[in-house]
XYZ file of C-alpha atoms in Angstrom:
704
model
C 82.068 74.438 142.094
C 82.697 78.357 142.591
C 86.489 77.427 143.893
C 87.031 74.934 140.792
C 85.340 77.486 138.353
C 87.974 79.983 139.423
C 90.809 77.984 139.740
C 90.099 76.820 135.778
C 89.718 80.489 135.231
C 93.082 81.884 136.819
C 95.186 78.778 135.313
C 93.765 79.470 131.812
C 94.376 83.090 132.076
C 97.918 82.507 133.312
C 98.374 80.220 130.199
C 97.676 83.198 127.718
C 99.719 85.496 129.830
C 102.590 83.137 129.838
C 102.581 83.154 125.986
C 102.255 86.774 125.249
C 105.391 88.582 124.096
C 105.388 92.553 124.237
C 106.572 95.092 122.731
C 107.548 98.772 123.271
C 107.301 101.370 120.970
C 110.816 103.751 121.131
C 108.678 105.975 122.395
C 106.532 103.512 124.808
C 103.678 105.430 123.405
C 102.802 102.146 121.790
C 102.549 98.530 123.355
C 101.674 95.447 120.716
C 101.425 92.555 122.546
C 101.801 88.934 120.542
C 100.061 85.764 121.941
C 99.067 82.132 121.145
C 95.428 80.895 121.633
C 94.647 78.178 123.156
C 94.586 76.270 119.919
C 97.448 77.651 119.122
C 96.164 80.547 116.859
C 98.661 83.353 116.642
C 97.222 86.688 118.168
C 98.146 89.860 118.444
C 96.203 93.337 120.267
C 97.546 96.703 120.330
C 97.433 99.901 122.308
C 98.237 103.487 122.243
C 98.524 105.515 125.492
C 97.010 102.846 127.641
C 93.936 102.798 124.753
C 93.061 99.890 123.344
C 93.617 100.209 119.062
C 93.572 97.090 118.113
C 91.812 94.334 120.393
C 92.759 90.676 120.216
C 92.989 89.423 116.618
C 93.812 86.579 114.926
C 96.883 85.863 112.312
C 96.989 82.798 109.971
C 96.627 82.036 106.122
C 94.614 79.863 104.486
C 95.624 77.585 101.940
C 93.834 76.169 98.485
C 94.051 72.466 98.541
C 96.090 71.807 101.633
C 94.916 69.518 104.430
C 96.293 71.588 107.087
C 96.310 75.569 106.721
C 98.520 77.959 108.267
C 95.895 79.296 111.188
C 96.606 77.328 114.465
C 98.253 74.288 116.081
C 101.720 76.375 116.171
C 104.560 76.629 118.785
C 106.608 79.339 119.762
C 110.151 78.039 118.764
C 111.956 81.233 118.897
C 111.713 85.005 119.424
C 114.072 87.609 119.004
C 113.755 91.239 119.451
C 115.603 94.061 117.924
C 116.365 98.057 117.568
C 116.641 99.776 114.273
C 117.438 103.341 113.902
C 118.788 104.859 110.789
C 118.182 108.454 108.701
C 117.901 108.144 105.242
C 117.531 110.830 102.229
C 114.251 110.641 99.766
C 115.141 111.042 96.002
C 112.545 113.707 96.129
C 109.924 113.932 98.717
C 108.312 116.333 101.446
C 111.073 115.976 103.386
C 114.912 115.934 102.459
C 115.519 113.533 105.532
C 113.384 110.597 107.144
C 114.394 108.946 110.299
C 113.533 105.094 110.219
C 113.136 104.233 114.366
C 111.597 101.347 115.256
C 111.714 98.278 117.823
C 111.135 95.045 116.402
C 109.731 91.200 117.360
C 110.403 88.265 115.140
C 108.295 85.046 116.480
C 109.119 82.334 114.735
C 106.302 79.534 114.780
C 106.146 75.438 114.162
C 102.999 74.005 113.304
C 102.277 70.675 114.747
C 101.658 67.659 112.291
C 102.912 69.200 109.411
C 106.563 70.693 110.823
C 106.103 74.012 109.034
C 107.890 77.201 110.151
C 106.619 80.577 109.471
C 107.905 84.086 111.051
C 105.838 86.794 112.261
C 107.766 89.545 112.219
C 106.412 93.079 113.797
C 108.281 96.469 113.911
C 106.786 99.055 116.330
C 107.342 102.585 115.461
C 106.395 105.904 116.986
C 103.504 106.548 114.562
C 102.208 102.867 114.749
C 102.303 99.155 114.000
C 103.837 97.159 110.920
C 103.514 93.279 110.586
C 104.058 90.807 107.595
C 104.373 86.890 107.083
C 107.652 85.228 106.248
C 108.142 81.860 104.987
C 111.859 80.505 105.427
C 113.296 77.669 103.451
C 112.036 74.988 104.116
C 110.973 71.356 103.258
C 107.318 71.205 104.051
C 106.198 74.295 102.626
C 107.779 75.254 99.120
C 105.163 76.084 97.093
C 101.933 76.550 98.388
C 98.612 78.622 97.067
C 96.729 80.936 99.203
C 93.040 80.559 99.734
C 92.954 83.756 101.531
C 94.468 85.621 104.218
C 93.132 85.655 107.422
C 94.362 89.019 109.340
C 92.045 90.523 111.791
C 91.696 93.668 113.270
C 89.781 94.195 115.839
C 87.795 97.920 116.048
C 87.405 99.041 119.556
C 84.227 100.712 118.859
C 82.086 101.649 116.106
C 84.503 104.084 114.915
C 83.947 107.127 112.433
C 85.024 106.055 108.940
C 86.098 107.454 105.479
C 85.956 104.353 103.025
C 85.565 103.153 99.595
C 83.315 99.824 98.785
C 85.835 97.159 98.722
C 86.257 96.765 94.400
C 88.891 94.418 92.325
C 89.308 96.768 89.940
C 88.678 100.275 90.475
C 89.760 103.060 93.416
C 87.474 105.853 91.533
C 85.057 106.132 94.429
C 83.712 109.060 96.028
C 84.699 108.785 99.782
C 81.395 107.857 102.452
C 81.759 109.076 105.704
C 79.752 106.711 108.125
C 79.633 104.744 111.451
C 81.506 101.318 110.827
C 78.211 99.679 111.636
C 76.459 102.059 108.645
C 78.670 100.329 105.863
C 76.353 97.958 104.951
C 73.291 100.574 104.575
C 75.038 102.610 102.603
C 77.578 100.313 99.811
C 74.851 100.180 97.557
C 74.342 103.969 97.085
C 78.793 104.463 97.634
C 79.360 101.659 94.613
C 78.873 104.082 91.684
C 79.302 103.237 88.162
C 82.938 102.705 86.431
C 84.519 101.584 83.285
C 85.751 98.059 85.204
C 84.810 97.085 88.582
C 83.811 94.133 90.686
C 82.697 94.511 94.204
C 82.850 91.373 96.592
C 80.810 92.505 100.053
C 78.404 94.836 101.742
C 80.807 95.466 104.086
C 84.184 95.280 102.138
C 86.667 98.231 102.028
C 89.473 99.565 100.576
C 92.869 100.536 102.369
C 94.007 103.059 102.885
C 91.421 102.975 105.532
C 91.013 106.710 107.795
C 88.830 105.963 111.513
C 88.335 107.992 114.132
C 87.657 106.590 117.545
C 84.856 108.241 119.803
C 87.045 109.332 122.443
C 89.611 111.538 119.297
C 92.381 108.731 118.379
C 92.900 108.598 114.053
C 93.377 104.985 112.885
C 94.960 104.807 110.002
C 94.668 100.959 108.028
C 96.609 100.227 105.227
C 99.970 98.066 104.115
C 103.232 98.889 102.705
C 105.483 97.049 99.914
C 103.320 95.640 97.502
C 105.167 93.526 95.441
C 104.801 89.887 93.937
C 101.424 89.588 96.280
C 97.652 90.247 96.153
C 96.281 93.896 97.197
C 94.867 93.513 100.587
C 90.984 95.077 101.342
C 89.309 94.519 104.322
C 86.262 92.734 105.390
C 83.811 93.900 107.918
C 82.065 91.593 110.519
C 79.890 94.681 111.271
C 78.471 92.797 114.263
C 81.675 92.581 116.108
C 83.298 95.347 114.592
C 86.604 92.840 113.482
C 88.052 93.548 109.772
C 89.636 90.491 108.007
C 92.309 91.152 104.905
C 90.467 89.729 101.954
C 93.012 89.248 98.969
C 92.361 90.398 95.052
C 92.149 87.011 93.207
C 93.097 86.093 90.089
C 91.120 84.640 87.252
C 90.897 80.814 88.935
C 89.537 82.789 92.262
C 93.516 82.213 93.940
C 94.748 84.821 95.903
C 98.627 83.946 95.549
C 101.130 81.529 94.435
C 103.656 81.606 96.852
C 107.228 79.861 96.656
C 109.606 80.075 99.613
C 111.349 81.916 101.125
C 109.222 84.808 100.654
C 107.011 87.005 102.614
C 103.792 88.927 102.566
C 103.330 92.810 102.407
C 103.563 94.577 105.590
C 100.194 95.272 107.178
C 100.237 98.798 108.809
C 98.261 100.363 111.384
C 99.004 104.382 111.686
C 97.612 105.806 114.772
C 97.824 109.213 117.391
C 95.111 111.600 118.782
C 96.482 114.169 116.359
C 94.979 113.969 112.845
C 98.188 116.000 111.791
C 100.705 113.177 112.835
C 98.476 110.567 110.503
C 99.645 113.230 107.500
C 103.130 113.287 108.569
C 103.722 109.770 109.052
C 106.637 108.154 106.866
C 105.995 105.047 108.235
C 105.029 103.345 104.723
C 107.928 104.529 103.392
C 110.193 103.423 106.155
C 108.667 99.645 105.918
C 109.829 99.503 101.705
C 113.251 98.383 101.103
C 115.897 101.145 100.540
C 116.810 102.691 96.866
C 117.400 99.917 94.528
C 118.603 102.281 91.448
C 121.787 103.080 92.098
C 122.579 105.966 89.714
C 118.771 108.660 90.465
C 120.476 111.470 88.793
C 118.026 111.137 86.159
C 115.101 111.174 88.262
C 113.367 115.021 88.820
C 110.091 116.059 89.864
C 108.319 117.823 87.066
C 105.863 120.320 87.007
C 103.928 120.007 83.296
C 101.059 121.189 81.047
C 99.716 119.206 78.982
C 96.582 118.581 76.096
C 94.240 116.244 78.196
C 92.054 118.672 80.133
C 89.857 119.179 76.575
C 89.500 115.350 76.177
C 88.406 114.737 79.634
C 85.502 117.404 79.234
C 84.642 116.345 75.223
C 86.135 119.494 73.872
C 88.500 117.279 71.882
C 89.233 113.999 70.847
C 91.854 111.329 71.113
C 90.705 109.851 67.768
C 92.148 111.100 64.762
C 89.056 110.203 62.412
C 85.161 109.480 62.793
C 85.350 107.460 58.847
C 86.894 104.361 60.852
C 84.355 102.398 63.088
C 87.286 100.020 63.774
C 91.050 99.933 63.331
C 93.580 97.224 62.819
C 97.199 98.525 63.517
C 99.261 97.948 60.576
C 96.627 97.303 58.207
C 94.259 100.954 58.458
C 95.705 103.268 56.258
C 95.309 106.505 58.239
C 96.432 108.737 55.503
C 92.960 107.911 53.244
C 91.592 108.981 56.308
C 89.409 112.275 56.777
C 90.522 114.041 60.217
C 87.392 114.502 62.477
C 88.718 118.445 63.116
C 88.462 117.588 66.867
C 91.625 116.120 67.429
C 93.428 117.673 70.170
C 97.053 115.787 69.487
C 97.891 117.654 66.411
C 101.288 119.233 65.662
C 100.275 123.007 65.626
C 98.458 122.763 69.117
C 101.257 120.731 70.956
C 103.475 123.861 70.253
C 100.935 125.993 71.473
C 101.453 124.124 74.437
C 105.403 123.994 74.166
C 105.580 127.984 73.743
C 103.560 128.255 76.697
C 105.489 126.035 79.273
C 108.468 127.486 78.036
C 107.114 130.987 78.409
C 106.059 130.210 81.988
C 108.482 127.955 82.693
C 107.048 124.606 82.766
C 109.448 121.483 83.090
C 107.094 119.337 80.526
C 103.855 119.087 78.192
C 101.958 115.940 78.123
C 100.298 114.885 75.297
C 97.599 112.160 74.420
C 95.863 110.474 71.553
C 98.917 110.832 69.651
C 98.963 107.455 68.632
C 96.974 105.297 66.255
C 94.132 103.225 67.348
C 91.795 105.786 69.503
C 89.137 104.824 67.004
C 87.870 101.759 68.731
C 89.923 101.244 71.801
C 87.807 100.850 74.717
C 84.905 97.961 75.539
C 85.881 95.586 72.791
C 88.526 92.901 74.715
C 90.881 93.884 71.769
C 94.305 92.748 72.615
C 96.204 94.217 70.099
C 95.466 97.851 70.720
C 98.116 100.024 70.499
C 101.918 99.894 69.257
C 103.057 102.713 71.633
C 105.326 103.869 68.949
C 102.646 104.875 65.500
C 101.846 108.789 65.325
C 98.531 109.892 63.855
C 99.496 111.928 60.717
C 99.206 114.882 62.526
C 101.652 114.817 64.831
C 104.768 115.066 63.980
C 106.925 113.102 66.705
C 110.653 114.081 65.322
C 109.450 117.774 64.258
C 108.181 118.532 68.254
C 111.033 116.708 69.725
C 113.574 119.321 67.906
C 110.886 121.728 68.562
C 110.266 120.786 72.250
C 114.467 120.637 72.428
C 115.353 124.304 71.479
C 112.604 125.682 73.914
C 114.298 123.686 76.938
C 111.027 121.455 77.272
C 110.746 118.122 78.029
C 107.797 115.820 76.238
C 105.722 113.576 78.452
C 104.587 110.126 76.453
C 101.696 108.568 76.914
C 100.667 105.118 76.976
C 97.580 103.939 77.347
C 97.400 100.022 77.423
C 92.960 99.938 77.405
C 93.780 96.871 80.211
C 96.093 94.727 77.623
C 98.375 93.893 79.540
C 100.098 91.419 77.670
C 100.133 93.410 74.485
C 102.154 96.412 76.457
C 104.589 93.722 77.605
C 104.905 92.507 74.342
C 105.683 96.272 72.796
C 107.560 97.375 76.294
C 111.099 97.412 75.288
C 110.518 99.231 71.750
C 108.221 101.553 73.107
C 110.417 102.974 75.820
C 113.100 103.094 73.375
C 111.660 104.911 71.096
C 111.078 107.499 74.315
C 114.783 107.647 74.735
C 115.249 108.117 71.046
C 112.254 111.157 70.792
C 113.392 112.966 74.152
C 110.463 111.280 76.516
C 112.028 110.749 80.201
C 108.969 110.180 81.456
C 105.549 108.086 80.630
C 102.167 107.967 81.816
C 100.645 105.207 81.608
C 96.782 103.853 81.246
C 94.785 100.837 82.240
C 91.106 101.395 81.539
C 88.720 99.271 81.361
C 88.973 95.572 82.131
C 92.296 93.688 82.109
C 93.136 91.091 79.689
C 93.138 88.277 79.780
C 89.572 87.923 80.562
C 88.792 87.617 84.482
C 92.185 88.805 86.069
C 91.866 91.976 87.907
C 93.653 95.170 88.126
C 94.760 94.204 92.120
C 95.538 91.256 92.087
C 99.136 89.305 91.949
C 99.388 88.670 88.368
C 98.475 92.443 87.748
C 100.623 93.406 90.661
C 103.934 91.739 88.997
C 102.812 93.400 85.459
C 103.275 97.419 87.308
C 106.486 96.274 89.033
C 107.420 95.189 85.620
C 107.011 98.020 83.952
C 108.289 100.213 86.396
C 111.607 98.110 86.828
C 112.041 98.076 82.731
C 111.479 101.560 82.787
C 114.329 102.255 85.081
C 116.977 100.231 82.719
C 115.521 103.135 80.214
C 116.005 105.691 82.851
C 112.540 106.528 82.552
C 110.156 107.825 84.931
C 106.555 106.493 85.846
C 103.231 107.700 86.524
C 100.873 104.944 86.143
C 97.199 105.485 86.115
C 94.149 102.819 87.244
C 97.144 100.754 88.616
C 97.161 99.599 92.054
C 97.022 102.121 94.948
C 100.845 102.975 96.090
C 102.457 101.474 99.189
C 105.517 103.102 100.025
C 107.642 100.973 96.860
C 109.028 104.842 95.614
C 111.192 104.512 97.999
C 112.666 101.357 96.254
C 111.889 102.623 92.946
C 112.123 106.428 92.945
C 111.618 106.789 89.077
C 107.770 105.986 90.458
C 106.880 109.109 90.384
C 102.907 109.455 90.621
C 100.047 107.589 90.544
C 96.600 108.078 90.184
C 94.852 105.419 92.035
C 92.013 107.210 92.943
C 89.264 109.582 92.330
C 91.367 112.456 90.284
C 90.165 115.722 88.758
C 88.777 114.306 86.033
C 85.635 112.929 87.990
C 85.152 116.773 88.220
C 84.559 116.775 83.979
C 82.422 113.195 85.276
C 79.951 114.760 87.351
C 81.664 116.451 89.708
C 83.394 115.001 93.596
C 82.077 115.851 97.112
C 83.708 119.704 97.677
C 85.498 117.974 100.963
C 87.071 114.955 98.868
C 90.410 116.806 98.979
C 90.468 116.937 102.677
C 90.260 112.785 102.558
C 92.290 111.871 99.959
C 95.503 113.177 102.133
C 94.855 110.745 104.781
C 93.749 108.102 102.443
C 95.155 107.335 99.315
C 98.310 109.329 99.734
C 99.543 107.452 102.858
C 100.709 105.220 100.035
C 102.432 107.706 97.883
C 101.495 110.827 95.702
C 99.124 111.231 93.394
C 98.610 112.670 90.133
C 95.834 114.763 91.221
C 96.014 117.110 87.758
C 94.638 120.043 89.781
C 94.356 123.643 88.629
C 91.166 124.249 87.013
C 89.657 127.918 86.707
C 86.946 127.343 84.600
C 84.446 125.354 86.994
C 81.533 125.552 84.800
C 82.294 122.749 82.639
C 79.706 123.620 79.745
C 81.475 126.194 78.438
C 83.874 123.812 77.111
C 81.627 121.205 75.795
C 78.002 122.558 75.496
C 76.786 118.719 76.119
C 78.460 118.281 79.387
C 76.681 119.779 82.279
C 79.873 118.974 85.354
C 80.699 121.137 87.223
C 84.181 121.585 89.179
C 82.747 121.665 92.964
C 85.851 123.800 94.105
C 86.950 127.465 94.090
C 89.958 128.551 92.392
C 91.907 129.191 95.611
C 91.210 125.780 96.596
C 92.893 124.846 93.523
C 95.788 126.554 94.251
C 96.001 125.546 97.552
C 96.028 121.593 96.064
C 99.751 122.141 94.806
C 100.842 122.238 98.426
C 98.001 119.250 100.396
C 98.243 117.092 97.723
C 101.711 116.486 97.541
C 103.222 114.952 94.437
C 106.673 115.349 92.582
C 104.060 115.551 89.652
C 102.149 118.699 89.543
C 100.346 119.483 86.227
C 98.450 122.585 85.248
C 95.830 120.960 84.027
C 93.243 123.736 82.532
C 93.431 125.292 79.350
C 96.060 127.559 78.016
C 93.202 130.329 77.671
C 91.835 129.781 81.026
C 95.080 130.540 82.733
C 95.489 134.243 80.677
C 92.083 135.096 81.821
C 93.424 134.506 85.157
C 97.123 135.563 85.121
C 97.547 136.718 88.735
C 96.413 133.222 89.870
C 98.270 131.843 87.869
C 101.286 133.163 89.188
C 101.034 130.894 92.105
C 100.975 127.619 90.398
C 104.137 129.077 88.538
C 105.978 129.717 91.771
C 104.961 126.878 93.966
C 107.464 124.075 94.381
C 107.720 120.321 93.696
C 110.312 118.934 96.032
C 110.305 120.347 99.564
C 113.271 120.165 102.222
C 110.196 120.343 105.156
C 106.490 119.888 105.451
C 104.782 121.312 108.374
C 101.176 120.086 109.003
C 99.638 123.057 110.473
C 95.684 121.970 111.033
C 93.797 119.112 109.957
C 90.348 117.016 110.672
C 89.771 114.436 107.780
C 86.518 115.821 105.766
C 86.801 119.439 107.370
C 90.017 121.105 106.636
C 94.121 120.632 106.033
C 96.628 123.595 106.012
C 100.173 122.333 105.217
C 103.332 124.728 105.085
C 106.486 123.321 102.746
C 110.067 124.855 102.699
C 111.114 124.711 98.896
C 114.304 122.553 98.259
C 117.317 124.484 98.676
C 115.699 127.844 99.761
C 114.628 129.536 101.889
C 111.231 130.227 100.843
C 107.793 129.164 101.903
C 104.364 127.962 100.260
C 101.528 127.129 102.129
C 97.898 125.807 101.309
C 94.356 125.190 103.303
C 91.810 123.202 101.458
C 88.205 123.563 103.099
C 85.136 121.096 103.031
C 81.537 122.231 102.520
C 80.867 124.418 105.677
C 82.537 127.523 105.529
C 85.659 128.493 108.594
C 87.778 130.567 109.222
C 91.650 128.980 109.412
C 94.554 130.308 111.927
C 97.972 129.637 111.570
C 101.188 131.296 112.865
C 104.410 131.421 110.952
C 106.792 130.234 113.703
C 108.129 127.650 110.811
C 109.873 130.563 109.561
C 113.729 131.212 110.040
C 113.990 133.401 113.346
C 115.116 137.377 112.683
C 114.392 136.973 108.868
C 111.826 139.036 106.753
C 109.538 137.472 104.047
C 106.975 138.812 101.834
C 103.815 136.672 101.623
C 101.618 137.016 99.053
C 97.970 135.370 99.844
C 95.633 133.606 97.168
C 92.274 133.477 98.851
C 88.674 132.941 98.545
C 87.012 136.395 98.634
C 84.054 136.926 101.365
C 81.001 135.773 98.766
C 83.076 132.946 97.161
C 81.371 129.534 97.054
C 82.585 126.287 95.205
C 79.096 125.889 93.614
C 77.740 129.385 93.102
C 80.805 131.727 93.027
C 84.241 129.490 92.245
C 85.968 132.667 90.937
C 85.926 134.935 93.628
C 89.313 135.244 94.647
C 91.542 138.007 96.465
C 95.217 138.346 96.280
C 96.879 140.480 98.639
C 100.752 141.045 100.217
C 102.242 141.302 103.491
C 105.866 141.123 105.180
C 105.878 138.122 107.707
C 108.408 136.795 110.039
C 108.297 133.857 112.369
C 106.152 135.526 114.960
C 103.556 135.996 112.496
C 99.923 135.293 112.672
C 96.993 134.792 109.880
C 92.915 134.799 110.632
C 91.752 133.805 106.765
C 88.128 132.735 106.001
C 88.162 129.439 104.171
C 84.870 129.426 102.099
C 82.727 126.340 101.514
C 85.002 124.204 98.795
C 87.469 126.875 99.351
C 90.921 127.637 100.954
C 93.688 129.862 100.106
C 97.674 129.416 98.740
C 100.062 131.576 100.133
C 103.703 131.957 98.727
C 106.303 133.161 101.267
C 109.627 134.365 99.684
C 112.628 135.417 101.624
C 112.711 139.059 101.465
C 116.744 140.033 100.646
């Protein structure tokens, strides 16, 4: 009997091995294995340096109102392997060229009983794995509805993770660090109040998810090229440590309407035993299509100031008047209203910001609250909420255009939709043409509140298609887009580089809404920024918000040196000096770094990194021999030790170091900093204190 059991076991094992197909990364550090289980279920596993990263994990899709889903009963009818290696140049970015090198396995599967085919395509890079489902043209699978995608990521242990609760409508949570097994017990506390939110599970989390194994392997789960599909969350089986994909539903509960030929986004697993390599990975970009905009000469990185922080803190208002409890566009007569005296977007005030931008070399000025409708814009499910072209009486569009043009400053338009997507599309062509006519070449769009029509979510397929439509329509008008409250980015900026920024995470504004954790900025580059740059809006110098608004007791949990470092560590081609003019005038020596720092780069070197603790980055400014370094620190004081071997040999540089003073602390002494200069070469080293919630910034200018 024992021999029979043993023989059966050997035969079963041989059967599974016989079906397995192996793929190695170009350098051989990764091995991915695809196989069909005994019931014809597709599965895969992934090893890194002979360590198991993803245990055997099932693949497939559950279909709605279909007798047989795309889950099992498959046979392999074809498999193809190939190698790809190219180097491409981004329009803007952390580096001036990117290598796209992978080995590929494309497995064609046929399902018994339905004669349906799907292709699962795997691409294995030297920094991780990407895979997707493809649905070729065929008679038996043309139109279908996804009930749920059943992709698994089986973890090899109870890893430490930086996670946010899964939500269909917001990503604006602080991160929680815990073991995977602790997510369920911590989820209720992690789920903090937001103006639009909808959770789905006590073990649901969002991507990009950053984890670290007990033996020091860093693992990042995300997706790439999210187009015409629902955004993916992850739901954890915390008994077996298996994540399963969880798509965002629409108002009917459906998770995707598909028409073949088509494909899913890429599911991504970035892995390294060096945290710096997670930050440096370009795999997400590489899994997106090449640029589809032929002439990109109008797409330029932007450093800007604006009328925004004063409204966020409550010092000023978006609304023009307090006279009207409700307004109707085209009916309400604002010329008969009494100005409330707190409106921020006045012609005179905006000209002050234009003057400030021109004086200090900023590219542009953002103005929020310039257009009619802010008196009742939020919380009323109002469809026709803004028209995006009609200014308040105290905002002279033509005059400001002429004034800014004379000063050599661009203007950034603001389009808040209040979640009324249909209304935005109704006005979009007219609004973009209005921008062209009045000297605005970039727009900050917003989707605050619940999505209209009611029942839709911020991250379902319908909303994803809207964000893409707005982006492609903007490209027709040569307009750059910075979308707030939209879906988290997935590398689409490679294909449409006019997407120069997104919010899609907990940005600086939350420092005026009660504050963020002091180590937040040491996590975001490992999570949110994996998919693309963030309009984080750094540069706050006055941390006590009650000095701007006595009714707001919030505190910015950061030192000034930390705020300066964010311009380097929080990569974006769109960077705002977010604080008020008077605060920069109070600290002109610290403000000098914001004036000097670049927004586009030829090279980036990650010098130190540990998620949740610290990040140190050096970047070489585009077209120059000058470098900028940023270090952000978590809650515990530490000494950062770096060397300058990234500098050109034989050259001398003047390094200006903006650092925390010894007594600096994000809560008790955030404005304590010291500035010093030193001569450095590529042989120089630096040992620098970083305070709790602090850091340092360095400008390194070649000595002529």
